[in-house]
Coordinates of C-alpha atoms in Angstrom, one line a residue:
X1 CA 206.9 -30.3 108.0
X2 CA 206.2 -26.6 108.2
X3 CA 206.8 -26.7 112.0
X4 CA 210.1 -28.6 111.3
X5 CA 211.3 -26.0 108.9
X6 CA 210.5 -23.2 111.3
X7 CA 212.4 -24.9 114.1
X8 CA 215.4 -25.5 112.0
X9 CA 215.4 -22.1 110.4
X10 CA 215.3 -20.6 113.8
X11 CA 218.1 -22.7 115.0
X12 CA 220.4 -21.9 112.0
X13 CA 219.5 -18.2 111.8
X14 CA 220.6 -17.4 115.5
X15 CA 224.0 -18.9 114.8
X16 CA 225.3 -15.8 113.0
X17 CA 228.8 -14.4 113.3
X18 CA 227.2 -11.3 115.1
X19 CA 225.6 -13.4 117.7
X20 CA 228.7 -15.6 118.0
X21 CA 230.7 -12.5 118.9
X22 CA 228.2 -11.7 121.6
X23 CA 229.2 -15.0 123.4
X24 CA 226.4 -17.2 122.1
X25 CA 227.8 -20.8 122.1
X26 CA 229.0 -21.8 118.6
X27 CA 227.6 -24.8 116.8
X28 CA 230.0 -27.7 116.3
X29 CA 229.9 -30.2 113.4
X30 CA 231.7 -33.4 113.0
X31 CA 233.2 -33.7 109.5
X32 CA 233.7 -37.4 108.7
X33 CA 235.2 -38.6 105.5
X34 CA 234.4 -42.3 105.3
X35 CA 233.1 -42.1 101.8
X36 CA 234.2 -42.3 98.2
X37 CA 231.8 -39.6 96.9
X38 CA 232.4 -36.5 99.1
X39 CA 232.9 -33.1 97.6
X40 CA 236.3 -31.4 98.0
X41 CA 236.9 -29.5 101.2
X42 CA 236.3 -26.2 99.7
X43 CA 232.7 -27.2 99.0
X44 CA 232.4 -28.5 102.6
X45 CA 233.6 -25.1 103.7
X46 CA 230.7 -23.4 101.8
X47 CA 228.2 -25.7 103.6
X48 CA 229.6 -25.0 107.0
X49 CA 229.4 -21.2 106.2
X50 CA 225.7 -21.7 105.3
X51 CA 225.2 -23.3 108.7
X52 CA 227.2 -20.7 110.5
X53 CA 229.0 -23.5 112.3
X54 CA 232.3 -22.2 113.7
X55 CA 233.6 -25.4 115.4
X56 CA 234.7 -28.4 113.3
X57 CA 235.8 -31.9 114.4
X58 CA 237.8 -34.1 112.3
X59 CA 238.7 -37.8 112.9
X60 CA 242.2 -37.3 111.5
X61 CA 244.4 -34.3 110.5
X62 CA 243.5 -34.1 106.9
X63 CA 245.8 -31.6 105.4
X64 CA 243.4 -30.8 102.5
X65 CA 240.7 -29.8 104.9
X66 CA 242.9 -27.7 107.2
X67 CA 244.4 -25.9 104.2
X68 CA 241.0 -25.2 102.7
X69 CA 239.7 -23.7 105.9
X70 CA 242.7 -21.3 106.4
X71 CA 241.5 -17.9 107.3
X72 CA 238.0 -19.1 107.9
X73 CA 237.9 -18.4 111.6
X74 CA 236.6 -22.0 112.2
X75 CA 238.1 -23.7 115.3
X76 CA 239.2 -27.2 114.5
X77 CA 239.5 -30.3 116.7
X78 CA 241.7 -32.8 114.9
X79 CA 242.4 -36.4 115.8
X80 CA 245.1 -39.0 116.4
X81 CA 243.9 -42.2 115.0
X82 CA 243.8 -45.3 117.3
X83 CA 246.6 -47.0 115.5
X84 CA 249.1 -44.4 116.6
X85 CA 248.2 -44.4 120.3
X86 CA 250.6 -47.2 121.2
X87 CA 253.2 -45.7 119.0
X88 CA 253.0 -42.3 120.8
X89 CA 253.0 -44.0 124.3
X90 CA 256.1 -46.1 123.4
X91 CA 258.0 -43.4 121.6
X92 CA 257.3 -39.8 122.5
X93 CA 259.4 -38.7 119.6
X94 CA 256.6 -40.0 117.3
X95 CA 254.2 -37.6 118.9
X96 CA 256.6 -34.7 118.3
X97 CA 257.0 -35.8 114.6
X98 CA 253.1 -35.9 114.3
X99 CA 252.9 -32.3 115.7
X100 CA 255.4 -31.1 113.3
X101 CA 253.7 -32.8 110.3
X102 CA 250.0 -32.2 111.2
X103 CA 249.8 -29.0 113.3
X104 CA 252.8 -26.7 112.7
X105 CA 252.2 -26.4 108.9
X106 CA 248.6 -25.0 109.5
X107 CA 248.8 -22.7 112.3
X108 CA 248.0 -19.9 112.8
X109 CA 246.2 -19.6 109.4
X110 CA 243.9 -22.5 110.5
X111 CA 242.8 -22.4 114.1
X112 CA 243.5 -25.8 115.8
X113 CA 242.2 -25.7 119.3
X114 CA 242.2 -29.4 120.3
X115 CA 243.5 -32.8 119.5
X116 CA 241.7 -36.0 120.4
X117 CA 243.9 -39.1 121.0
X118 CA 242.0 -42.2 119.9
X119 CA 238.3 -42.6 119.9
X120 CA 236.3 -44.3 122.7
X121 CA 239.4 -46.2 123.8
X122 CA 238.2 -47.0 127.3
X123 CA 235.0 -48.6 126.0
X124 CA 237.2 -51.3 124.4
X125 CA 238.9 -54.4 125.7
X126 CA 242.4 -54.0 124.1
X127 CA 244.7 -54.0 127.1
X128 CA 247.5 -52.3 125.1
X129 CA 245.2 -49.5 124.1
X130 CA 244.0 -49.0 127.6
X131 CA 247.5 -48.8 129.0
X132 CA 248.7 -46.6 126.2
X133 CA 246.0 -43.9 126.1
X134 CA 247.2 -41.5 128.9
X135 CA 250.9 -41.9 128.1
X136 CA 250.1 -41.1 124.5
X137 CA 248.1 -38.0 125.7
X138 CA 251.0 -36.9 127.9
X139 CA 253.5 -37.4 125.0
X140 CA 251.3 -35.2 122.7
X141 CA 250.9 -32.6 125.4
X142 CA 254.7 -32.5 125.9
X143 CA 255.2 -32.2 122.1
X144 CA 252.8 -29.2 122.1
X145 CA 254.5 -27.7 125.1
X146 CA 257.9 -27.9 123.2
X147 CA 256.2 -25.7 120.5
X148 CA 254.7 -23.4 123.0
X149 CA 251.2 -24.5 121.9
X150 CA 249.6 -25.7 125.1
X151 CA 247.8 -22.5 125.8
X152 CA 246.2 -22.7 122.3
X153 CA 245.7 -26.5 121.7
X154 CA 244.3 -28.8 124.3
X155 CA 244.7 -32.6 124.4
X156 CA 241.7 -34.9 125.2
X157 CA 239.9 -38.1 124.2
X158 CA 236.2 -38.9 123.4
X159 CA 234.3 -41.5 125.5
X160 CA 231.2 -43.5 124.8
X161 CA 228.5 -43.8 127.5
X162 CA 229.6 -47.4 127.9
X163 CA 232.3 -46.1 130.4
X164 CA 229.4 -45.8 132.9
X165 CA 228.3 -48.7 135.1
X166 CA 224.8 -47.0 135.4
X167 CA 223.4 -43.8 134.0
X168 CA 219.9 -43.3 135.6
X169 CA 219.0 -41.5 137.7
X170 CA 221.9 -39.3 136.7
X171 CA 223.0 -38.7 140.3
X172 CA 223.6 -42.5 140.7
X173 CA 226.0 -42.7 137.8
X174 CA 229.6 -44.0 138.2
X175 CA 232.4 -45.2 136.0
X176 CA 232.8 -48.9 135.6
X177 CA 235.1 -50.3 138.3
X178 CA 237.4 -52.0 135.8
X179 CA 238.2 -48.8 134.0
X180 CA 238.8 -46.6 137.0
X181 CA 242.5 -47.4 137.1
X182 CA 242.7 -45.7 133.7
X183 CA 239.9 -43.1 134.1
X184 CA 241.1 -41.6 137.3
X185 CA 244.5 -40.6 136.2
X186 CA 243.1 -39.4 132.9
X187 CA 240.7 -37.1 134.8
X188 CA 243.7 -35.7 136.7
X189 CA 245.4 -35.0 133.4
X190 CA 242.3 -33.1 132.1
X191 CA 242.0 -31.2 135.2
X192 CA 245.7 -30.2 135.3
X193 CA 245.8 -29.2 131.6
X194 CA 242.4 -27.5 131.5
X195 CA 241.2 -29.8 128.7
X196 CA 237.5 -30.8 128.4
X197 CA 236.0 -34.3 129.0
X198 CA 234.4 -35.4 125.7
X199 CA 231.4 -37.6 125.6
X200 CA 229.6 -39.1 122.6
X201 CA 225.9 -39.4 123.5
X202 CA 223.2 -40.8 121.3
X203 CA 219.6 -40.8 122.8
X204 CA 218.6 -42.3 119.4
X205 CA 220.0 -45.7 120.5
X206 CA 217.8 -45.8 123.7
X207 CA 214.7 -45.1 121.5
X208 CA 215.8 -47.7 118.8
X209 CA 216.2 -50.4 121.5
X210 CA 212.8 -49.7 123.1
X211 CA 210.6 -47.6 121.0
X212 CA 207.4 -48.4 123.0
X213 CA 209.0 -47.7 126.4
X214 CA 211.1 -44.6 125.6
X215 CA 209.0 -41.5 125.1
X216 CA 209.9 -40.0 121.7
X217 CA 209.3 -36.4 122.8
X218 CA 211.9 -37.0 125.7
X219 CA 214.5 -38.0 123.2
X220 CA 213.7 -35.2 120.7
X221 CA 213.9 -32.2 123.0
X222 CA 210.1 -31.6 123.0
X223 CA 209.1 -30.8 126.6
X224 CA 205.5 -30.0 125.5
X225 CA 205.2 -33.6 124.3
X226 CA 206.8 -35.3 127.4
X227 CA 206.3 -35.3 131.2
X228 CA 210.1 -35.8 131.5
X229 CA 211.8 -37.6 134.4
X230 CA 212.9 -36.6 137.8
X231 CA 216.0 -37.5 139.7
X232 CA 214.5 -38.1 143.2
X233 CA 217.8 -37.8 144.8
X234 CA 218.5 -34.3 143.6
X235 CA 215.0 -33.1 142.8
X236 CA 216.2 -32.2 139.4
X237 CA 213.8 -32.5 136.4
X238 CA 215.0 -33.6 133.0
X239 CA 212.9 -32.8 129.9
X240 CA 215.3 -34.4 127.5
X241 CA 217.6 -37.5 127.6
X242 CA 220.8 -35.8 126.4
X243 CA 220.9 -33.5 129.4
X244 CA 220.3 -36.6 131.6
X245 CA 223.2 -38.4 129.9
X246 CA 225.5 -35.4 130.4
X247 CA 224.6 -35.0 134.1
X248 CA 225.2 -38.8 134.5
X249 CA 228.8 -38.2 133.3
X250 CA 229.0 -35.2 135.6
X251 CA 228.0 -37.3 138.6
X252 CA 230.5 -40.0 137.7
X253 CA 233.3 -37.4 137.4
X254 CA 232.4 -36.0 140.8
X255 CA 232.4 -39.5 142.4
X256 CA 236.0 -39.8 141.1
X257 CA 236.9 -36.6 142.8
X258 CA 237.5 -34.5 139.7
X259 CA 234.2 -32.7 139.5
X260 CA 235.6 -29.1 139.8
X261 CA 237.0 -27.3 136.9
X262 CA 236.3 -30.0 134.3
X263 CA 234.1 -28.9 131.4
X264 CA 232.0 -31.6 129.7
X265 CA 231.4 -31.3 126.0
X266 CA 229.3 -33.5 123.8
X267 CA 231.6 -34.4 121.0
X268 CA 229.0 -36.4 119.0
X269 CA 225.3 -36.6 119.0
X270 CA 222.8 -37.0 116.2
X271 CA 219.9 -38.9 114.7
X272 CA 219.9 -40.9 111.4
X273 CA 217.5 -40.0 108.6
X274 CA 217.3 -43.6 107.4
X275 CA 217.9 -47.0 108.8
X276 CA 217.1 -50.7 108.3
X277 CA 213.7 -52.1 108.9
X278 CA 214.5 -52.9 112.5
X279 CA 215.9 -49.5 113.3
X280 CA 213.0 -47.8 114.8
X281 CA 212.8 -44.0 114.5
X282 CA 215.4 -43.6 111.8
X283 CA 213.6 -41.2 109.4
X284 CA 214.0 -37.6 108.1
X285 CA 211.2 -36.2 110.3
X286 CA 212.8 -37.4 113.5
X287 CA 216.3 -36.4 112.4
X288 CA 215.0 -32.9 111.6
X289 CA 213.2 -32.6 115.0
X290 CA 216.2 -33.9 116.9
X291 CA 219.0 -31.7 115.3
X292 CA 216.8 -28.7 115.0
X293 CA 215.7 -28.7 118.6
X294 CA 219.3 -29.5 119.6
X295 CA 220.7 -26.6 117.6
X296 CA 218.1 -24.2 119.0
X297 CA 219.1 -25.3 122.6
X298 CA 222.8 -24.8 121.8
X299 CA 222.0 -21.3 120.3
X300 CA 220.1 -20.3 123.5
X301 CA 223.1 -21.2 125.6
X302 CA 221.3 -23.6 127.9
X303 CA 223.1 -25.7 130.3
X304 CA 222.0 -29.0 131.9
X305 CA 219.8 -29.1 135.2
X306 CA 222.9 -29.9 137.2
X307 CA 224.9 -27.0 135.6
X308 CA 222.4 -24.4 134.2
X309 CA 224.9 -21.7 134.1
X310 CA 227.4 -23.6 131.9
X311 CA 226.3 -23.5 128.2
X312 CA 226.7 -27.0 126.8
X313 CA 229.1 -27.2 123.8
X314 CA 227.7 -29.8 121.3
X315 CA 229.1 -31.3 118.0
X316 CA 226.4 -32.6 115.8
X317 CA 227.1 -35.8 113.9
X318 CA 227.6 -35.3 111.0
X319 CA 228.2 -33.0 108.1
X320 CA 227.7 -35.6 105.3
X321 CA 226.1 -39.0 104.8
X322 CA 229.1 -41.4 104.5
X323 CA 228.6 -44.2 102.1
X324 CA 231.5 -46.3 103.2
X325 CA 230.7 -46.8 106.9
X326 CA 230.1 -50.4 107.8
X327 CA 227.2 -51.6 109.8
X328 CA 223.5 -51.0 109.6
X329 CA 221.9 -48.5 107.2
X330 CA 221.7 -45.8 109.8
X331 CA 225.4 -45.6 109.9
X332 CA 225.5 -44.1 106.4
X333 CA 222.7 -41.7 107.1
X334 CA 223.7 -39.4 109.9
X335 CA 224.6 -36.5 107.7
X336 CA 222.9 -33.1 107.5
X337 CA 223.8 -33.1 103.8
X338 CA 224.2 -35.6 101.0
X339 CA 227.5 -35.6 99.2
X340 CA 226.2 -33.4 96.4
X341 CA 225.4 -30.6 99.0
X342 CA 221.7 -31.1 99.0
X343 CA 220.0 -31.4 102.4
X344 CA 219.5 -35.0 103.6
X345 CA 216.2 -33.6 105.0
X346 CA 214.7 -30.1 105.2
X347 CA 217.1 -28.3 107.4
X348 CA 215.6 -24.9 106.9
X349 CA 218.5 -23.2 105.1
X350 CA 219.4 -22.8 101.5
X351 CA 222.6 -24.7 100.9
X352 CA 224.9 -23.2 98.3
X353 CA 225.6 -24.9 95.0
X354 CA 228.7 -27.1 95.2
X355 CA 228.6 -28.7 91.8
X356 CA 231.5 -29.1 89.3
X357 CA 233.4 -31.8 91.0
X358 CA 233.8 -35.5 90.3
X359 CA 232.6 -37.8 93.1
X360 CA 235.3 -40.4 93.0
X361 CA 237.7 -40.5 95.8
X362 CA 236.5 -37.3 97.2
X363 CA 236.6 -38.5 100.8
X364 CA 239.8 -39.0 102.9
X365 CA 238.5 -42.0 104.9
X366 CA 238.5 -44.6 102.1
X367 CA 236.8 -47.9 102.3
X368 CA 239.8 -50.1 103.2
X369 CA 238.7 -50.6 106.8
X370 CA 240.4 -53.1 108.9
X371 CA 239.4 -54.4 112.3
X372 CA 241.1 -53.0 115.4
X373 CA 241.5 -54.1 118.9
X374 CA 238.7 -52.3 120.7
X375 CA 235.2 -53.7 121.0
X376 CA 232.9 -51.9 118.5
X377 CA 235.9 -50.1 116.9
X378 CA 236.8 -50.0 113.3
X379 CA 239.8 -48.3 111.9
X380 CA 240.5 -47.3 108.4
X381 CA 244.3 -46.9 108.0
X382 CA 243.9 -44.1 105.5
X383 CA 246.8 -42.3 103.8
X384 CA 249.6 -42.5 106.5
X385 CA 253.1 -41.2 106.1
X386 CA 255.9 -43.6 105.4
X387 CA 257.1 -43.3 109.0
X388 CA 253.7 -44.1 110.4
X389 CA 253.0 -40.8 111.9
X390 CA 251.6 -38.9 108.8
X391 CA 248.0 -38.2 108.4
X392 CA 245.7 -41.2 108.9
X393 CA 242.0 -41.6 109.2
X394 CA 240.5 -43.3 112.2
X395 CA 236.7 -44.1 112.3
X396 CA 234.4 -46.3 114.2
X397 CA 230.7 -47.2 113.9
X398 CA 228.4 -45.4 116.3
X399 CA 225.9 -48.3 116.3
X400 CA 228.7 -50.8 117.4
X401 CA 230.0 -48.5 120.1
X402 CA 226.5 -48.0 121.6
X403 CA 225.9 -51.9 121.4
X404 CA 227.4 -52.6 124.9
X405 CA 224.4 -51.1 126.7
X406 CA 221.5 -48.7 126.2
X407 CA 221.9 -45.6 128.3
X408 CA 218.6 -44.1 129.5

């Protein structure tokens, strides 16, 4: 545990504002709210300051959170929930109304730098969602252009690794044939607008599926404990699985002829600190090792073997344990912190006291989840406006999303 504390303390310590100003990549954190016991956003802001995390990703456009972070300097990625994707595609005025309700009231006091449209839509099987994704993104981009915000706010969408037909060796990866009619024009949109390609990548699921066959050191960023793997086609050596997964996405993008000028960001990755009996590796020690080593890698500005000169932007999942998430126990234990602000495991930093609040209804995600069309997708309707375009909370279960296949 002493080694774990040193790893994590080093990771957090280097992520200071002074270093951030010196072009060291900033740490990103996913701030999920699918819980009924979370502290108010002001308390979350204190925890993020303790982490020196300057990039925050939401799954909605929670006005309470955006207001609480006004003047903080944190860069926010906010989300359009899945339920609004077909609406935006069919009615661009709905996208314009959403921008007026969810972005304009908060800028420039709160820095909003990106909007995600849906979550892992192309991994699903809902034909309407598949057809609607790009038109919805285009409608939102047009709404931002009408407000002269496209130079400040990009439009993108996160994908799971299930969009790949294969992933190893990385150089052999390609997008699934059936989604290419949707993926290819989407890549063109990202390239044209300068928006990043977002991938949710969880080496944990590969280890969970085959704990005897997958090297734990390889998935936990511990090169001294693993021989790593080599891509014989390129000669590139990989000493951790996350880099191999990212370069698999890079190869797939190149095969689709949009390899240049398209940044890849890891929009989610993490490790659960607790799980069910059949969830191998879900324990505090492994979570500390994974997230600690990951944060140190981000702080060092390391790129992947295929793009060593491009520091990898990563968003850790997640800030809090979320007690209302469905699925196996691991779903509710990805947080760096418990709802009372105490560390879920030893993260090597002293978290500020955030007491003095009542833990009922503190989260914006609620527990009134309803099934949605995409495979492995769960949507909580959340507090939407009367016209259907107000703030709403979309979320999904990472275990279900990864269930289509295990990506090595």
